[in-house]
Amino acid sequence: MRLSSVISSLFYLGALSAPSLASPTTSTIAKRMSGSLLDIAPKAGTCAGAKFPPECKTAAEAAPFINQAFHTYCITTPGEAAAVLSTMAFETVDFKYNVNHFPGVPGQGTRNMQSPQFNLLYAQSLKLAVDGSDPKAVLAQLTANPAYDFGSAAWFLTTQCSDTVRAGLKTGKLEGWQAYITECLHTTVTPERQAYWERAAKVMGVSTE
């Protein structure tokens, strides 16, 4: 069976497993992404050669957890979905990492490489028993559960980004995505990061013009 077929099956099963959380728009997003994660993260077809094998997830392994996160946090527009997908793929080098090794900030990680302070807020939102004085232990609790690990980017968008930023993402326009990067993620737009977003936008059927 081709990998794309595996991913498609995983997304279909994920959508069926949470009918109370799925909206028609969310289901449409899942279908658009089915079989297409490799178009966004082309190195995610295998974990062979990964520097930190326990952290690596293939596209097929990542798919159901991303779908679950979109349902949990009600990511219902293609523009927002493209932003979340591209952030995860870029920050983890196609799902190869969930801990910051370069330069190695203690406690920074999950699939969007959240800073320790946001990992603490995220863990608290999940009602996890965490000690804020030990950011590495907080991160370890989050990365131990793939649903938490892959849910961080969607959580961040829906709880830490302004309504204005989210409205910009929903338009699908480049300017909206750039505002998400600079005003919400507080980082820099680079050609490499933008290339991931452009691939994700294409997969999600977003018109960026």
Short mmCIF file of C-alpha atoms in Angstrom, two decimals:
data_model
loop_
_atom_site.label_atom_id
_atom_site.label_comp_id
_atom_site.label_asym_id
_atom_site.label_seq_id
_atom_site.Cartn_x
_atom_site.Cartn_y
_atom_site.Cartn_z
CA MET A 1 0.00 0.00 0.00
CA ARG A 2 1.35 3.45 -0.89
CA LEU A 3 2.15 5.82 1.96
CA SER A 4 -0.41 8.30 0.66
CA SER A 5 -3.09 5.63 0.98
CA VAL A 6 -2.02 4.93 4.55
CA ILE A 7 -2.26 8.60 5.47
CA SER A 8 -5.64 8.90 3.78
CA SER A 9 -6.95 5.96 5.80
CA LEU A 10 -5.61 7.41 9.03
CA PHE A 11 -7.30 10.74 8.48
CA TYR A 12 -10.57 9.05 7.55
CA LEU A 13 -10.50 6.95 10.70
CA GLY A 14 -9.58 9.99 12.79
CA ALA A 15 -12.55 11.91 11.47
CA LEU A 16 -14.88 9.02 12.28
CA SER A 17 -13.51 8.62 15.80
CA ALA A 18 -14.60 12.09 16.92
CA PRO A 19 -17.93 12.90 15.30
CA SER A 20 -19.00 15.24 18.08
CA LEU A 21 -15.99 17.47 17.45
CA ALA A 22 -16.00 17.44 13.67
CA SER A 23 -17.59 20.21 11.69
CA PRO A 24 -18.16 19.97 7.92
CA THR A 25 -15.33 22.45 7.41
CA THR A 26 -12.95 20.48 9.63
CA SER A 27 -13.75 17.31 7.74
CA THR A 28 -13.03 19.08 4.47
CA ILE A 29 -9.64 20.15 5.78
CA ALA A 30 -8.82 16.57 6.74
CA LYS A 31 -9.76 15.33 3.29
CA ARG A 32 -7.61 17.97 1.59
CA MET A 33 -4.65 16.97 3.72
CA SER A 34 -5.18 13.23 3.25
CA GLY A 35 -2.18 11.72 1.53
CA SER A 36 -0.53 15.12 1.14
CA LEU A 37 1.66 15.56 4.22
CA LEU A 38 4.63 14.49 2.15
CA ASP A 39 3.90 17.35 -0.23
CA ILE A 40 4.38 19.69 2.74
CA ALA A 41 7.13 17.80 4.57
CA PRO A 42 8.92 15.86 1.82
CA LYS A 43 11.50 14.30 4.14
CA ALA A 44 8.82 12.78 6.40
CA GLY A 45 8.51 9.53 4.48
CA THR A 46 11.01 7.75 6.70
CA CYS A 47 12.89 8.05 9.97
CA ALA A 48 15.94 6.26 8.62
CA GLY A 49 19.01 8.29 9.49
CA ALA A 50 17.23 10.50 12.03
CA LYS A 51 19.70 11.94 14.55
CA PHE A 52 17.27 11.39 17.42
CA PRO A 53 15.16 8.39 16.36
CA PRO A 54 12.77 8.40 19.37
CA GLU A 55 11.67 11.92 18.41
CA CYS A 56 11.04 11.20 14.74
CA LYS A 57 7.61 10.56 13.31
CA THR A 58 6.82 9.76 9.70
CA ALA A 59 3.98 11.48 7.90
CA ALA A 60 1.85 8.39 8.35
CA GLU A 61 2.50 8.38 12.09
CA ALA A 62 1.91 12.11 12.46
CA ALA A 63 -1.31 12.26 10.45
CA PRO A 64 -3.87 10.99 12.98
CA PHE A 65 -2.54 13.21 15.75
CA ILE A 66 -2.61 16.31 13.58
CA ASN A 67 -6.15 15.49 12.59
CA GLN A 68 -7.05 15.03 16.26
CA ALA A 69 -5.54 18.40 17.12
CA PHE A 70 -7.52 20.15 14.39
CA HIS A 71 -10.71 18.69 15.82
CA THR A 72 -9.81 19.42 19.44
CA TYR A 73 -8.89 23.06 18.80
CA CYS A 74 -11.46 23.66 16.04
CA ILE A 75 -9.09 24.56 13.25
CA THR A 76 -11.82 25.00 10.67
CA THR A 77 -10.33 27.15 7.90
CA PRO A 78 -7.79 26.12 5.27
CA GLY A 79 -5.71 29.24 5.89
CA GLU A 80 -5.26 28.49 9.58
CA ALA A 81 -4.63 24.82 8.85
CA ALA A 82 -1.89 25.73 6.38
CA ALA A 83 -0.23 27.98 8.95
CA VAL A 84 -0.25 25.30 11.65
CA LEU A 85 0.97 22.56 9.31
CA SER A 86 3.78 24.63 7.88
CA THR A 87 4.92 25.73 11.33
CA MET A 88 5.16 22.16 12.59
CA ALA A 89 6.91 20.86 9.49
CA PHE A 90 9.41 23.71 9.41
CA GLU A 91 10.21 23.80 13.13
CA THR A 92 10.76 20.03 13.39
CA VAL A 93 12.55 19.54 10.06
CA ASP A 94 9.73 17.37 8.69
CA PHE A 95 8.76 15.86 12.06
CA LYS A 96 12.30 14.70 12.91
CA TYR A 97 12.50 16.53 16.25
CA ASN A 98 10.34 17.52 19.20
CA VAL A 99 13.11 18.85 21.45
CA ASN A 100 15.26 21.90 20.76
CA HIS A 101 18.79 20.58 20.27
CA PHE A 102 20.20 23.54 18.37
CA PRO A 103 21.20 25.61 20.32
CA GLY A 104 19.56 23.47 22.99
CA VAL A 105 17.21 25.66 25.04
CA PRO A 106 16.17 23.58 28.09
CA GLY A 107 12.47 22.83 27.99
CA GLN A 108 11.84 24.11 24.46
CA GLY A 109 10.09 21.67 22.18
CA THR A 110 6.92 19.87 21.04
CA ARG A 111 6.03 19.89 17.36
CA ASN A 112 6.04 23.67 17.04
CA MET A 113 9.15 24.08 19.22
CA GLN A 114 7.34 26.12 21.84
CA SER A 115 9.29 28.11 24.37
CA PRO A 116 9.26 26.74 27.93
CA GLN A 117 6.83 29.38 29.20
CA PHE A 118 4.25 28.37 26.62
CA ASN A 119 4.81 24.69 27.26
CA LEU A 120 3.94 25.34 30.89
CA LEU A 121 0.74 27.16 29.93
CA TYR A 122 -0.12 24.39 27.49
CA ALA A 123 0.49 21.66 30.08
CA GLN A 124 -1.65 23.52 32.60
CA SER A 125 -4.46 23.78 30.03
CA LEU A 126 -4.29 19.99 29.74
CA LYS A 127 -4.57 19.65 33.53
CA LEU A 128 -1.20 17.95 33.78
CA ALA A 129 0.59 17.87 37.12
CA VAL A 130 3.62 19.99 36.26
CA ASP A 131 6.32 21.83 38.16
CA GLY A 132 7.02 25.19 36.56
CA SER A 133 10.54 25.22 38.00
CA ASP A 134 11.56 22.24 35.83
CA PRO A 135 10.92 23.10 32.17
CA LYS A 136 12.58 19.91 30.91
CA ALA A 137 10.18 17.80 32.98
CA VAL A 138 7.22 19.78 31.62
CA LEU A 139 8.40 19.16 28.08
CA ALA A 140 8.93 15.48 28.79
CA GLN A 141 5.29 15.11 29.85
CA LEU A 142 4.09 16.78 26.67
CA THR A 143 6.31 14.86 24.26
CA ALA A 144 5.51 11.53 25.93
CA ASN A 145 1.96 11.76 24.57
CA PRO A 146 1.77 12.18 20.77
CA ALA A 147 -1.65 13.83 21.02
CA TYR A 148 -0.20 16.51 23.29
CA ASP A 149 2.98 16.72 21.22
CA PHE A 150 1.18 17.33 17.95
CA GLY A 151 -1.53 19.45 19.56
CA SER A 152 0.73 22.29 20.67
CA ALA A 153 0.73 24.30 17.44
CA ALA A 154 -3.06 24.30 17.18
CA TRP A 155 -3.35 25.19 20.88
CA PHE A 156 -0.92 28.07 20.42
CA LEU A 157 -2.81 29.49 17.46
CA THR A 158 -6.18 29.36 19.18
CA THR A 159 -5.04 30.68 22.58
CA GLN A 160 -2.05 32.95 21.96
CA CYS A 161 -2.74 34.62 18.62
CA SER A 162 -4.98 37.67 18.38
CA ASP A 163 -8.29 37.71 16.56
CA THR A 164 -6.72 40.06 14.04
CA VAL A 165 -3.92 37.60 13.27
CA ARG A 166 -6.38 34.74 12.93
CA ALA A 167 -8.58 36.78 10.63
CA GLY A 168 -5.55 37.47 8.46
CA LEU A 169 -4.75 33.77 8.23
CA LYS A 170 -8.30 32.98 7.21
CA THR A 171 -7.91 35.16 4.11
CA GLY A 172 -5.10 32.90 2.92
CA LYS A 173 -3.07 35.92 1.84
CA LEU A 174 0.69 36.19 2.24
CA GLU A 175 0.32 39.29 4.40
CA GLY A 176 -1.88 37.39 6.84
CA TRP A 177 0.64 34.59 7.20
CA GLN A 178 3.50 37.08 7.60
CA ALA A 179 1.61 38.76 10.45
CA TYR A 180 1.15 35.36 12.12
CA ILE A 181 4.91 34.78 11.96
CA THR A 182 5.99 38.20 13.19
CA GLU A 183 3.15 39.20 15.52
CA CYS A 184 2.17 35.87 17.05
CA LEU A 185 5.16 33.56 16.74
CA HIS A 186 7.43 36.59 17.15
CA THR A 187 10.02 35.30 14.75
CA THR A 188 11.32 36.17 11.30
CA VAL A 189 9.89 35.41 7.89
CA THR A 190 12.53 33.54 5.90
CA PRO A 191 12.48 32.01 2.41
CA GLU A 192 12.75 28.53 3.94
CA ARG A 193 9.82 29.06 6.29
CA GLN A 194 7.75 30.64 3.54
CA ALA A 195 8.40 27.67 1.24
CA TYR A 196 6.78 25.36 3.80
CA TRP A 197 3.78 27.66 4.04
CA GLU A 198 3.40 27.85 0.27
CA ARG A 199 3.40 24.06 0.03
CA ALA A 200 0.87 23.76 2.86
CA ALA A 201 -1.34 26.44 1.32
CA LYS A 202 -1.34 24.56 -1.98
CA VAL A 203 -2.27 21.30 -0.26
CA MET A 204 -5.08 22.99 1.62
CA GLY A 205 -6.43 24.68 -1.50
CA VAL A 206 -5.69 28.17 -0.22
CA SER A 207 -5.60 31.00 -2.75
CA THR A 208 -2.61 33.11 -1.71
CA GLU A 209 -2.98 35.80 -4.37
#
